[in-house]
PDB file of C-alpha atoms in Angstrom:
ATOM      1  CA  MET C 102      -6.786  12.018  15.720  1.00 57.00           C
ATOM      2  CA  ASP C 103      -3.861  10.221  14.091  1.00 82.00           C
ATOM      3  CA  ALA C 104      -3.639   7.797  17.015  1.00 80.00           C
ATOM      4  CA  ASP C 105      -7.100   6.482  16.126  1.00 92.00           C
ATOM      5  CA  LEU C 106      -5.484   4.925  13.052  1.00 96.00           C
ATOM      6  CA  LEU C 107      -3.305   2.556  15.077  1.00 97.00           C
ATOM      7  CA  PRO C 108      -6.000  -0.117  15.649  1.00 97.00           C
ATOM      8  CA  MET C 109      -6.824   0.041  11.934  1.00 98.00           C
ATOM      9  CA  ILE C 110      -3.169  -0.432  10.998  1.00 98.00           C
ATOM     10  CA  ALA C 111      -2.912  -3.371  13.408  1.00 98.00           C
ATOM     11  CA  ALA C 112      -6.006  -4.959  11.865  1.00 98.00           C
ATOM     12  CA  GLU C 113      -4.552  -4.597   8.356  1.00 98.00           C
ATOM     13  CA  ARG C 114      -1.266  -6.185   9.441  1.00 98.00           C
ATOM     14  CA  ARG C 115      -3.104  -9.163  10.927  1.00 98.00           C
ATOM     15  CA  ARG C 116      -5.222  -9.432   7.799  1.00 98.00           C
ATOM     16  CA  THR C 117      -2.071  -9.478   5.665  1.00 98.00           C
ATOM     17  CA  ALA C 118      -0.538 -12.134   7.921  1.00 98.00           C
ATOM     18  CA  ASP C 119      -3.574 -14.360   7.378  1.00 98.00           C
ATOM     19  CA  LEU C 120      -3.243 -13.815   3.638  1.00 98.00           C
ATOM     20  CA  ILE C 121       0.449 -14.754   3.555  1.00 98.00           C
ATOM     21  CA  ASP C 122      -0.237 -17.886   5.586  1.00 98.00           C
ATOM     22  CA  SER C 123      -2.855 -18.953   3.047  1.00 98.00           C
ATOM     23  CA  LEU C 124      -0.597 -18.763  -0.028  1.00 98.00           C
ATOM     24  CA  THR C 125       1.220 -21.582  -1.797  1.00 98.00           C
ATOM     25  CA  PRO C 126       4.889 -21.297  -2.841  1.00 97.00           C
ATOM     26  CA  ALA C 127       3.778 -20.708  -6.438  1.00 98.00           C
ATOM     27  CA  GLN C 128       1.460 -17.890  -5.357  1.00 98.00           C
ATOM     28  CA  LEU C 129       4.226 -16.292  -3.293  1.00 98.00           C
ATOM     29  CA  ASP C 130       6.460 -16.238  -6.373  1.00 97.00           C
ATOM     30  CA  THR C 131       3.757 -14.677  -8.583  1.00 98.00           C
ATOM     31  CA  PRO C 132       4.527 -11.169  -9.910  1.00 97.00           C
ATOM     32  CA  SER C 133       2.590  -8.558  -7.937  1.00 97.00           C
ATOM     33  CA  LEU C 134       1.124  -5.290  -9.183  1.00 97.00           C
ATOM     34  CA  CYS C 135       3.997  -3.435  -7.520  1.00 92.00           C
ATOM     35  CA  GLY C 136       6.738  -2.944 -10.078  1.00 84.00           C
ATOM     36  CA  ALA C 137       9.062  -5.904 -10.451  1.00 86.00           C
ATOM     37  CA  TRP C 138       8.292  -7.339  -7.001  1.00 93.00           C
ATOM     38  CA  THR C 139       6.851 -10.777  -6.446  1.00 96.00           C
ATOM     39  CA  VAL C 140       4.114 -11.363  -3.884  1.00 98.00           C
ATOM     40  CA  ARG C 141       6.813 -12.590  -1.485  1.00 97.00           C
ATOM     41  CA  GLU C 142       8.800  -9.360  -1.919  1.00 96.00           C
ATOM     42  CA  VAL C 143       5.744  -7.224  -1.249  1.00 97.00           C
ATOM     43  CA  ALA C 144       5.362  -9.131   2.018  1.00 97.00           C
ATOM     44  CA  GLY C 145       9.029  -8.439   2.773  1.00 96.00           C
ATOM     45  CA  HIS C 146       8.439  -4.733   2.211  1.00 94.00           C
ATOM     46  CA  LEU C 147       5.540  -4.673   4.682  1.00 96.00           C
ATOM     47  CA  VAL C 148       7.535  -6.568   7.306  1.00 96.00           C
ATOM     48  CA  SER C 149      10.889  -4.790   6.965  1.00 91.00           C
ATOM     49  CA  PRO C 150      10.138  -1.615   9.005  1.00 90.00           C
ATOM     50  CA  LEU C 151       8.811  -3.778  11.839  1.00 94.00           C
ATOM     51  CA  VAL C 152      11.818  -6.088  12.202  1.00 89.00           C
ATOM     52  CA  GLU C 153      14.825  -4.174  10.917  1.00 77.00           C
ATOM     53  CA  SER C 154      16.732  -1.397  12.679  1.00 64.00           C
ATOM     54  CA  PRO C 155      16.956   1.919  10.808  1.00 62.00           C
ATOM     55  CA  TRP C 156      20.734   1.411  10.959  1.00 53.00           C
ATOM     56  CA  ARG C 157      20.279  -1.645   8.756  1.00 61.00           C
ATOM     57  CA  LEU C 158      19.150   0.673   5.992  1.00 57.00           C
ATOM     58  CA  LEU C 159      22.217   2.904   6.157  1.00 57.00           C
ATOM     59  CA  PRO C 160      24.714   0.699   4.254  1.00 57.00           C
ATOM     60  CA  LEU C 161      21.989  -0.117   1.729  1.00 54.00           C
ATOM     61  CA  LEU C 162      21.344   3.611   1.319  1.00 53.00           C
ATOM     62  CA  VAL C 163      25.026   4.260   0.677  1.00 53.00           C
ATOM     63  CA  GLY C 164      25.167   1.402  -1.802  1.00 56.00           C
ATOM     64  CA  ALA C 165      22.089   2.774  -3.563  1.00 52.00           C
ATOM     65  CA  GLY C 166      23.647   6.177  -4.067  1.00 60.00           C
ATOM     66  CA  PHE C 167      21.448   7.661  -1.313  1.00 51.00           C
ATOM     67  CA  ARG C 168      18.255   6.864  -3.201  1.00 58.00           C
ATOM     68  CA  PRO C 169      15.781   5.858  -0.448  1.00 66.00           C
ATOM     69  CA  HIS C 170      13.377   3.996  -2.741  1.00 66.00           C
ATOM     70  CA  VAL C 171      16.184   1.830  -4.123  1.00 62.00           C
ATOM     71  CA  ALA C 172      17.513   1.091  -0.623  1.00 62.00           C
ATOM     72  CA  ASN C 173      14.043   0.219   0.656  1.00 73.00           C
ATOM     73  CA  ALA C 174      13.498  -2.112  -2.296  1.00 78.00           C
ATOM     74  CA  ARG C 175      16.774  -3.904  -1.564  1.00 81.00           C
ATOM     75  CA  LEU C 176      15.857  -4.259   2.114  1.00 81.00           C
ATOM     76  CA  ALA C 177      12.444  -5.657   1.159  1.00 85.00           C
ATOM     77  CA  ARG C 178      14.097  -8.309  -0.997  1.00 87.00           C
ATOM     78  CA  LEU C 179      16.467  -9.268   1.813  1.00 89.00           C
ATOM     79  CA  VAL C 180      13.646  -9.603   4.332  1.00 92.00           C
ATOM     80  CA  SER C 181      11.516 -11.556   1.833  1.00 94.00           C
ATOM     81  CA  ARG C 182      14.067 -14.404   1.949  1.00 94.00           C
ATOM     82  CA  ARG C 183      12.715 -15.364   5.357  1.00 96.00           C
ATOM     83  CA  PRO C 184      10.257 -18.279   5.454  1.00 97.00           C
ATOM     84  CA  PRO C 185       6.682 -17.144   4.699  1.00 97.00           C
ATOM     85  CA  GLY C 186       5.504 -18.320   8.102  1.00 98.00           C
ATOM     86  CA  GLU C 187       8.108 -16.082   9.725  1.00 98.00           C
ATOM     87  CA  LEU C 188       6.918 -13.096   7.683  1.00 98.00           C
ATOM     88  CA  ALA C 189       3.321 -13.713   8.735  1.00 98.00           C
ATOM     89  CA  ALA C 190       4.332 -14.190  12.368  1.00 98.00           C
ATOM     90  CA  ALA C 191       6.261 -10.906  12.324  1.00 97.00           C
ATOM     91  CA  LEU C 192       3.183  -9.025  11.117  1.00 98.00           C
ATOM     92  CA  ARG C 193       1.125 -10.516  13.932  1.00 98.00           C
ATOM     93  CA  THR C 194       3.764 -10.044  16.631  1.00 98.00           C
ATOM     94  CA  HIS C 195       4.349  -6.436  15.630  1.00 97.00           C
ATOM     95  CA  ALA C 196       0.791  -5.634  14.562  1.00 98.00           C
ATOM     96  CA  GLU C 197       0.624  -2.736  17.017  1.00 96.00           C
ATOM     97  CA  HIS C 198       4.087  -1.382  16.176  1.00 95.00           C
ATOM     98  CA  ARG C 199       3.970   2.425  16.057  1.00 94.00           C
ATOM     99  CA  PHE C 200       6.123   2.725  12.939  1.00 92.00           C
ATOM    100  CA  ARG C 201       5.362   6.133  11.471  1.00 92.00           C
ATOM    101  CA  PRO C 202       6.786   6.792   7.996  1.00 89.00           C
ATOM    102  CA  PRO C 203       8.329  10.237   7.457  1.00 87.00           C
ATOM    103  CA  VAL C 204       6.058  12.881   5.913  1.00 91.00           C
ATOM    104  CA  VAL C 205       2.998  10.658   5.323  1.00 95.00           C
ATOM    105  CA  GLY C 206       2.719   9.324   8.878  1.00 95.00           C
ATOM    106  CA  TRP C 207       0.156   6.726   9.919  1.00 96.00           C
ATOM    107  CA  TYR C 208      -2.199   7.669   7.089  1.00 97.00           C
ATOM    108  CA  GLY C 209       0.541   6.565   4.731  1.00 97.00           C
ATOM    109  CA  GLN C 210       1.117   3.348   6.645  1.00 97.00           C
ATOM    110  CA  LEU C 211      -2.584   2.430   6.610  1.00 98.00           C
ATOM    111  CA  THR C 212      -2.792   3.179   2.904  1.00 98.00           C
ATOM    112  CA  ASP C 213       0.422   1.287   2.123  1.00 97.00           C
ATOM    113  CA  LEU C 214      -0.979  -1.837   3.752  1.00 98.00           C
ATOM    114  CA  GLN C 215      -4.254  -1.642   1.831  1.00 98.00           C
ATOM    115  CA  VAL C 216      -2.658  -0.888  -1.534  1.00 98.00           C
ATOM    116  CA  HIS C 217      -0.020  -3.597  -1.200  1.00 98.00           C
ATOM    117  CA  GLY C 218      -2.676  -6.035  -0.043  1.00 98.00           C
ATOM    118  CA  GLN C 219      -4.338  -5.512  -3.412  1.00 98.00           C
ATOM    119  CA  ASP C 220      -0.974  -5.725  -5.170  1.00 98.00           C
ATOM    120  CA  ILE C 221      -0.997  -9.280  -3.846  1.00 98.00           C
ATOM    121  CA  ARG C 222      -4.675 -10.204  -4.166  1.00 98.00           C
ATOM    122  CA  ARG C 223      -5.436  -8.915  -7.662  1.00 98.00           C
ATOM    123  CA  PRO C 224      -2.854 -11.002  -9.582  1.00 97.00           C
ATOM    124  CA  LEU C 225      -3.948 -14.072  -7.610  1.00 98.00           C
ATOM    125  CA  GLY C 226      -7.645 -13.518  -8.345  1.00 97.00           C
ATOM    126  CA  LEU C 227      -8.495 -13.150  -4.652  1.00 97.00           C
ATOM    127  CA  PRO C 228     -11.361 -10.945  -3.423  1.00 95.00           C
ATOM    128  CA  ALA C 229     -10.481  -7.507  -2.096  1.00 95.00           C
ATOM    129  CA  ASP C 230     -12.633  -7.645   1.040  1.00 90.00           C
ATOM    130  CA  LEU C 231     -11.424  -4.192   2.148  1.00 97.00           C
ATOM    131  CA  ASP C 232     -12.912  -2.574   5.227  1.00 98.00           C
ATOM    132  CA  PRO C 233     -15.086   0.361   4.023  1.00 98.00           C
ATOM    133  CA  ASP C 234     -14.102   2.720   6.847  1.00 97.00           C
ATOM    134  CA  ARG C 235     -10.399   2.132   6.374  1.00 98.00           C
ATOM    135  CA  LEU C 236     -10.775   2.439   2.617  1.00 98.00           C
ATOM    136  CA  ARG C 237     -12.536   5.815   2.928  1.00 98.00           C
ATOM    137  CA  ILE C 238      -9.718   7.136   5.118  1.00 98.00           C
ATOM    138  CA  SER C 239      -7.134   6.109   2.536  1.00 98.00           C
ATOM    139  CA  LEU C 240      -9.114   7.622  -0.335  1.00 98.00           C
ATOM    140  CA  ASP C 241      -9.341  10.901   1.605  1.00 97.00           C
ATOM    141  CA  PHE C 242      -5.591  10.747   2.166  1.00 97.00           C
ATOM    142  CA  LEU C 243      -4.811  10.038  -1.479  1.00 97.00           C
ATOM    143  CA  THR C 244      -6.964  12.909  -2.756  1.00 96.00           C
ATOM    144  CA  GLY C 245      -6.102  15.375   0.003  1.00 94.00           C
ATOM    145  CA  GLY C 246      -2.774  16.603  -1.363  1.00 91.00           C
ATOM    146  CA  ARG C 247      -0.641  15.041   1.396  1.00 92.00           C
ATOM    147  CA  ALA C 248       0.077  11.659  -0.166  1.00 95.00           C
ATOM    148  CA  ILE C 249       3.649  12.406  -1.208  1.00 93.00           C
ATOM    149  CA  GLY C 250       5.190   9.376  -2.872  1.00 91.00           C
ATOM    150  CA  PHE C 251       1.772   7.768  -3.374  1.00 95.00           C
ATOM    151  CA  VAL C 252       0.070  10.093  -5.863  1.00 95.00           C
ATOM    152  CA  ASP C 253       1.335  12.333  -8.629  1.00 91.00           C
ATOM    153  CA  ARG C 254      -0.792  15.446  -8.136  1.00 89.00           C
ATOM    154  CA  ARG C 255      -0.591  16.271 -11.836  1.00 90.00           C
ATOM    155  CA  ARG C 256      -2.218  12.952 -12.718  1.00 88.00           C
ATOM    156  CA  VAL C 257      -5.278  13.550 -10.555  1.00 92.00           C
ATOM    157  CA  ALA C 258      -5.665  17.331 -10.819  1.00 94.00           C
ATOM    158  CA  GLY C 259      -8.957  18.577 -12.245  1.00 96.00           C
ATOM    159  CA  LEU C 260     -10.798  15.267 -11.811  1.00 97.00           C
ATOM    160  CA  ARG C 261     -13.628  14.180  -9.555  1.00 98.00           C
ATOM    161  CA  PHE C 262     -13.381  10.713  -8.031  1.00 98.00           C
ATOM    162  CA  GLU C 263     -16.528   8.900  -6.894  1.00 98.00           C
ATOM    163  CA  ALA C 264     -16.632   5.516  -5.145  1.00 98.00           C
ATOM    164  CA  THR C 265     -19.914   3.967  -6.231  1.00 97.00           C
ATOM    165  CA  ASP C 266     -19.937   1.438  -3.376  1.00 97.00           C
ATOM    166  CA  LEU C 267     -18.975   3.800  -0.544  1.00 97.00           C
ATOM    167  CA  GLY C 268     -20.944   6.996  -1.063  1.00 94.00           C
ATOM    168  CA  TRP C 269     -17.601   8.796  -1.188  1.00 98.00           C
ATOM    169  CA  SER C 270     -16.328  11.499  -3.543  1.00 98.00           C
ATOM    170  CA  ALA C 271     -13.570  14.091  -3.820  1.00 97.00           C
ATOM    171  CA  GLY C 272     -12.335  16.653  -6.313  1.00 96.00           C
ATOM    172  CA  ASP C 273     -13.899  18.699  -9.097  1.00 96.00           C
ATOM    173  CA  GLY C 274     -14.003  18.173 -12.835  1.00 97.00           C
ATOM    174  CA  PRO C 275     -14.739  15.259 -15.178  1.00 97.00           C
ATOM    175  CA  ALA C 276     -15.826  12.274 -13.113  1.00 97.00           C
ATOM    176  CA  VAL C 277     -14.088   8.972 -12.529  1.00 98.00           C
ATOM    177  CA  HIS C 278     -16.601   6.461 -11.113  1.00 97.00           C
ATOM    178  CA  GLY C 279     -16.016   2.996  -9.759  1.00 98.00           C
ATOM    179  CA  PRO C 280     -15.549   0.756  -6.728  1.00 98.00           C
ATOM    180  CA  GLY C 281     -13.437   2.215  -3.961  1.00 98.00           C
ATOM    181  CA  GLU C 282     -10.843  -0.525  -4.372  1.00 98.00           C
ATOM    182  CA  ALA C 283     -10.346   0.340  -8.042  1.00 98.00           C
ATOM    183  CA  LEU C 284     -10.012   4.038  -7.195  1.00 98.00           C
ATOM    184  CA  LEU C 285      -7.439   3.187  -4.511  1.00 98.00           C
ATOM    185  CA  LEU C 286      -5.325   1.394  -7.090  1.00 98.00           C
ATOM    186  CA  ALA C 287      -5.840   3.885  -9.912  1.00 97.00           C
ATOM    187  CA  LEU C 288      -4.898   6.809  -7.673  1.00 97.00           C
ATOM    188  CA  THR C 289      -1.637   5.052  -6.805  1.00 96.00           C
ATOM    189  CA  GLY C 290      -0.768   4.379 -10.440  1.00 95.00           C
ATOM    190  CA  ARG C 291      -1.968   0.795 -10.903  1.00 96.00           C
ATOM    191  CA  ARG C 292      -3.228   0.962 -14.474  1.00 95.00           C
ATOM    192  CA  VAL C 293      -4.905  -2.443 -14.252  1.00 96.00           C
ATOM    193  CA  ALA C 294      -7.695  -0.821 -12.234  1.00 97.00           C
ATOM    194  CA  LEU C 295      -8.652   1.597 -15.028  1.00 97.00           C
ATOM    195  CA  ALA C 296     -10.729  -1.136 -16.670  1.00 97.00           C
ATOM    196  CA  ASP C 297     -13.051  -1.080 -13.642  1.00 98.00           C
ATOM    197  CA  LEU C 298     -13.695   2.664 -13.869  1.00 98.00           C
ATOM    198  CA  THR C 299     -16.146   4.706 -15.912  1.00 98.00           C
ATOM    199  CA  GLY C 300     -16.879   8.376 -16.513  1.00 98.00           C
ATOM    200  CA  ASP C 301     -15.667  11.283 -18.605  1.00 97.00           C
ATOM    201  CA  GLY C 302     -12.461  11.578 -16.581  1.00 97.00           C
ATOM    202  CA  VAL C 303     -11.150   8.036 -17.119  1.00 97.00           C
ATOM    203  CA  ALA C 304      -9.586   8.748 -20.513  1.00 95.00           C
ATOM    204  CA  ARG C 305      -7.856  11.806 -19.130  1.00 94.00           C
ATOM    205  CA  LEU C 306      -6.540   9.849 -16.144  1.00 95.00           C
ATOM    206  CA  ALA C 307      -5.314   7.063 -18.412  1.00 94.00           C
ATOM    207  CA  ALA C 308      -3.513   9.477 -20.712  1.00 92.00           C
ATOM    208  CA  ARG C 309      -1.525  11.187 -17.968  1.00 86.00           C
TER     209      ARG C 309
END
């Protein structure tokens, strides 16, 4: 059941809080894997739905020409101006918040936390240390056709994905093998992870 995901989401939020608390100012200002965002701004994105009213987004949405992704990015940057300790504390205080994103629900929230955690850790050279059970759930979500906004179906169509460290696979066609963490990132468009993948399908995935 979807509600079974809530303890997993809470655990990921607490894990992210510990990560933020461990970072230096220079690390917080390091470019992340997520577009033009810094590590600090990724943290702001993860905190913003927990501390900001939906009404706060409305004027930003109007100013962004009713483009939700642009408005959300602006809100993330505003929230990221808070002290890092405050961002970490918000994730802990609201770890069990039942925020449920439209369309993708709690599966999307769990996956967002794991992907953005790696957006932070990879550029800083920090180990992934992802929970295997939570990672499998997110891989199922990303390959199950419901991950709107996370995965371009045309990029992954006709490929078989196999996590060599999880005993997990999905799809049919030329294979893309590798650690589950690298598949998580490659499925969500992080090209840096392609170097960690092998198989006949990698070139096709890279070309799309």
